[in-house]
């Protein structure tokens, strides 16, 4: 399962922060509460800890980018992602049957088209 890393509220009047430095790279293992990145606001410079143990799957915000409080900064895969990956191909399988009804919907749409053309002629 993936865990989202968000920018926490860092003070009453703080509404945004700037990512100054990532302490971990994508693909690296992180432990819960381990410093993950550094953030700077107009009031404070601080480290943001990892909310869970796992692998840093993706970094959503680049260094020197400013984001709002609550914005997703990164995603950590806590290791239970294997079932989710197995579910992804299963999600693709229903997409193929969904394509079969689409041509069926196009056929009725094609029938009214000649009727619309008849009054125009």
XYZ file of C-alpha atoms in Angstrom, residues 48-92:
45
model
C 9.821 16.479 7.434
C 9.931 12.872 8.670
C 8.732 9.827 6.756
C 5.217 8.892 7.953
C 5.885 5.174 7.377
C 8.661 2.709 6.627
C 9.109 1.539 3.052
C 10.630 2.550 -0.258
C 10.416 6.122 -1.522
C 8.380 5.288 -4.624
C 8.059 8.770 -6.116
C 8.947 12.375 -5.376
C 6.107 14.678 -6.418
C 7.718 18.050 -5.591
C 11.153 19.121 -6.814
C 13.716 21.000 -4.753
C 13.104 24.780 -4.639
C 9.408 24.248 -5.445
C 6.849 25.960 -3.183
C 3.660 24.098 -2.236
C 0.612 24.626 -0.038
C 0.172 22.980 3.364
C -1.433 19.573 2.792
C 0.084 19.132 -0.682
C 1.445 15.698 -1.563
C 5.247 15.764 -1.525
C 6.053 12.107 -2.148
C 4.730 8.554 -2.025
C 6.196 5.754 0.090
C 5.460 2.129 -0.824
C 5.239 0.308 2.496
C 5.967 -3.092 0.949
C 2.412 -4.345 0.713
C 2.332 -2.916 -2.828
C 2.711 -6.376 -4.428
C -1.028 -7.089 -4.145
C -1.750 -3.620 -5.504
C 0.520 -4.329 -8.477
C -1.334 -7.607 -9.034
C -4.577 -5.644 -8.977
C -3.290 -3.274 -11.655
C -3.267 -5.945 -14.424
C -6.691 -7.018 -13.206
C -7.832 -3.426 -13.651
C -6.501 -3.500 -17.212
